[in-house]
């Protein structure tokens, strides 16, 4: 079932986005076992993302052959567990976190590749830089944090909303992404799109999607 789902999605994104870019599928693996994740990797998944440090660490040695992303809210006191182990931290959402990442990465002689998280819908429940401050924050981190290498932007769409409003938000992110990329070729990823909205995101310029439910089925949280 997982393998079939992976292949279906990979086939669908094979042609890339309307901007002529390859679309990268990141499997969002929260609550999934290492066996399930390895099944997805065997079916073609190249990138996986966890959103809790504890789960990331527990599964780390049992999952093989994929690039590791961290996609959840990251507490500063847990940064140390990710140093040297993540290919891309997508949730760089505040300067306090950048400070801690810089400190830990420098000590380990490592460079943290990150996406700047933008709170595009201005939602109180979500973290991230505001869309007005994101450009300046990106430039500042790019210039002043030697052990952080920014590779693009990440955002989550509000769950509720008309398709045209959501499309407008993706387009706004895409405009910001294009402006940054013009000045910095390392800016390569616009990570937007989850199971419920990924097609709309890709149509409007996303080139990285993070899918959980679409690949693995509904999540059941242990109580
Ligand atoms: C869980 C999660 C996803 C995937 O969500 P689905 O709706 O299951 O596809 C994507 N991004 C982040 C940050 C997540 O935590």
XYZ file of C-alpha atoms and ligand atoms in Angstrom:
238
model
C 0.000 0.000 0.000
C 2.750 2.460 0.970
C 4.800 1.495 -2.087
C 1.793 1.997 -4.355
C 1.056 5.415 -2.862
C 4.669 6.509 -3.259
C 4.777 5.421 -6.887
C 1.498 7.166 -7.679
C 2.725 10.470 -6.242
C 6.154 10.184 -7.881
C 4.483 9.575 -11.224
C 2.269 12.597 -10.721
C 5.167 14.951 -9.974
C 7.462 13.450 -12.601
C 6.912 16.344 -15.010
C 7.933 18.965 -12.449
C 6.142 22.211 -11.666
C 4.990 24.864 -14.177
C 8.252 26.734 -13.545
C 10.208 23.892 -15.141
C 11.644 22.688 -11.849
C 11.876 19.207 -10.421
C 9.518 18.694 -7.476
C 11.079 16.910 -4.499
C 8.881 14.616 -2.438
C 9.675 14.608 1.280
C 7.889 11.845 3.197
C 6.597 13.254 6.503
C 7.233 10.304 8.774
C 5.844 11.285 12.173
C 4.237 8.327 13.997
C 5.515 5.887 11.321
C 7.770 2.960 12.129
C 11.233 2.500 10.662
C 9.851 -0.446 8.663
C 7.152 1.715 7.101
C 9.681 4.419 6.299
C 12.100 1.919 4.747
C 9.249 0.598 2.626
C 8.632 4.111 1.308
C 12.351 4.531 0.582
C 12.462 1.221 -1.268
C 9.579 2.488 -3.425
C 11.471 5.618 -4.429
C 11.319 8.153 -1.603
C 14.672 9.989 -1.427
C 13.936 12.470 1.366
C 12.237 12.020 4.727
C 11.194 14.536 7.373
C 10.529 14.111 11.078
C 9.017 16.778 13.242
C 9.968 15.657 16.724
C 13.593 15.349 17.829
C 12.859 12.295 19.943
C 11.347 10.412 16.994
C 14.151 11.588 14.734
C 16.731 10.191 17.142
C 14.904 6.938 17.918
C 14.522 5.972 14.271
C 17.804 7.408 13.014
C 19.859 4.210 12.972
C 17.032 2.038 11.657
C 16.196 4.013 8.552
C 18.518 3.767 5.584
C 19.186 5.504 2.310
C 17.366 8.824 2.449
C 18.217 12.452 3.068
C 17.087 13.521 6.549
C 15.018 16.637 6.994
C 13.715 18.131 10.180
C 10.353 19.801 9.598
C 8.836 20.486 13.030
C 9.136 23.209 15.629
C 12.623 22.938 17.093
C 13.329 23.844 20.714
C 16.751 25.381 21.251
C 17.690 22.844 23.933
C 17.267 20.023 21.387
C 19.390 21.475 18.606
C 22.391 19.477 19.789
C 20.727 16.199 18.836
C 20.420 17.219 15.194
C 23.925 18.549 14.649
C 25.742 16.474 12.041
C 22.674 14.334 11.431
C 20.333 16.440 9.313
C 20.606 17.297 5.634
C 18.031 20.078 5.828
C 16.332 21.787 8.753
C 13.196 23.257 7.212
C 11.884 24.984 10.299
C 14.307 27.819 11.026
C 11.629 30.092 12.407
C 13.312 32.592 14.765
C 16.634 34.287 15.469
C 16.977 32.587 18.838
C 17.093 29.249 17.011
C 19.599 30.599 14.474
C 21.835 31.704 17.367
C 21.791 28.240 18.937
C 22.285 26.477 15.597
C 25.246 28.723 14.818
C 26.817 28.040 18.189
C 26.404 24.258 18.039
C 27.293 23.908 14.364
C 30.452 25.958 14.743
C 31.584 23.868 17.688
C 31.106 20.707 15.614
C 32.715 22.217 12.490
C 29.476 21.515 10.646
C 27.219 23.610 8.425
C 23.488 23.522 9.045
C 21.565 23.652 5.779
C 18.217 25.276 6.518
C 15.060 26.715 5.060
C 13.638 29.882 6.519
C 10.108 29.196 7.760
C 7.571 31.866 6.909
C 4.227 32.191 8.660
C 2.513 33.061 5.413
C -1.043 32.967 6.736
C -0.157 35.135 9.774
C -1.585 32.431 12.035
C -1.118 32.684 15.782
C -0.897 28.899 16.028
C 2.045 28.685 13.625
C 5.630 29.753 13.966
C 7.834 31.424 11.406
C 8.953 34.847 10.304
C 6.204 37.189 9.160
C 6.031 37.619 5.400
C 7.090 41.295 5.695
C 10.183 40.505 7.751
C 11.214 37.306 5.945
C 13.299 38.954 3.223
C 15.406 40.946 5.691
C 15.726 37.941 8.030
C 16.927 35.756 5.160
C 19.562 38.302 4.155
C 20.699 38.772 7.736
C 21.086 35.064 8.462
C 22.804 34.547 5.109
C 25.353 37.237 5.933
C 25.939 36.889 9.648
C 25.651 33.187 10.549
C 28.679 31.464 9.078
C 27.639 27.913 9.928
C 24.099 28.223 8.621
C 23.521 27.908 4.904
C 20.059 28.971 3.812
C 18.663 26.957 0.902
C 15.201 28.430 0.507
C 11.836 28.866 2.179
C 9.245 26.707 3.901
C 5.625 27.532 4.721
C 2.357 25.917 5.639
C -0.935 27.072 4.203
C -3.836 27.689 6.567
C -6.012 24.558 6.625
C -9.152 26.540 5.979
C -9.642 28.909 3.105
C -10.845 29.283 -0.455
C -8.602 27.820 -3.138
C -8.066 31.246 -4.708
C -6.909 32.726 -1.398
C -4.556 29.809 -0.853
C -3.197 30.129 -4.383
C -2.535 33.812 -3.692
C -0.507 32.894 -0.610
C 1.599 30.401 -2.564
C 2.195 33.011 -5.273
C 3.325 35.468 -2.630
C 5.812 32.926 -1.307
C 6.966 32.209 -4.833
C 7.604 35.926 -5.458
C 9.685 36.134 -2.292
C 11.553 32.962 -3.273
C 12.301 34.345 -6.757
C 13.551 37.634 -5.314
C 15.924 35.800 -2.971
C 17.103 33.367 -5.597
C 18.007 36.171 -7.962
C 20.620 37.224 -5.437
C 21.673 33.808 -4.167
C 21.879 30.678 -6.289
C 21.940 28.508 -3.139
C 18.284 29.440 -2.619
C 16.802 26.388 -4.327
C 13.819 25.055 -2.392
C 10.323 26.372 -1.908
C 8.808 23.821 0.451
C 5.019 24.118 0.432
C 2.341 21.472 0.187
C 0.937 18.765 2.436
C -1.509 15.957 1.673
C -4.543 18.231 1.402
C -3.070 21.043 -0.660
C 0.056 19.885 -2.488
C -1.367 20.083 -6.012
C -2.427 23.676 -5.526
C 1.029 24.451 -4.130
C 2.909 22.823 -7.018
C 0.702 24.538 -9.599
C 1.581 27.880 -8.068
C 5.318 27.386 -7.753
C 6.274 25.044 -4.923
C 9.151 22.664 -5.743
C 9.196 20.608 -2.546
C 6.200 18.864 -0.971
C 5.946 17.208 2.442
C 3.445 14.376 2.446
C 2.412 12.084 5.275
C -1.192 10.928 5.019
C -1.087 10.587 1.211
C 1.731 8.065 1.500
C 1.114 6.238 4.761
C -2.614 6.645 5.431
C -4.277 8.343 8.396
C -2.142 8.880 11.480
C -3.057 7.272 14.785
C -1.470 8.955 17.733
C -0.734 6.741 20.724
C -2.376 8.029 23.910
C 2.842 16.146 9.321
C 3.454 17.218 8.501
C 3.294 17.243 7.112
C 2.469 16.225 6.341
O 1.135 16.281 6.698
P 0.022 15.410 5.910
O -1.183 16.261 5.954
O -0.117 14.146 6.657
O 0.529 15.215 4.543
C 3.934 18.254 6.415
N 4.666 19.199 7.019
C 4.843 19.211 8.352
C 5.654 20.278 8.957
C 4.235 18.225 9.130
O 4.395 18.244 10.452
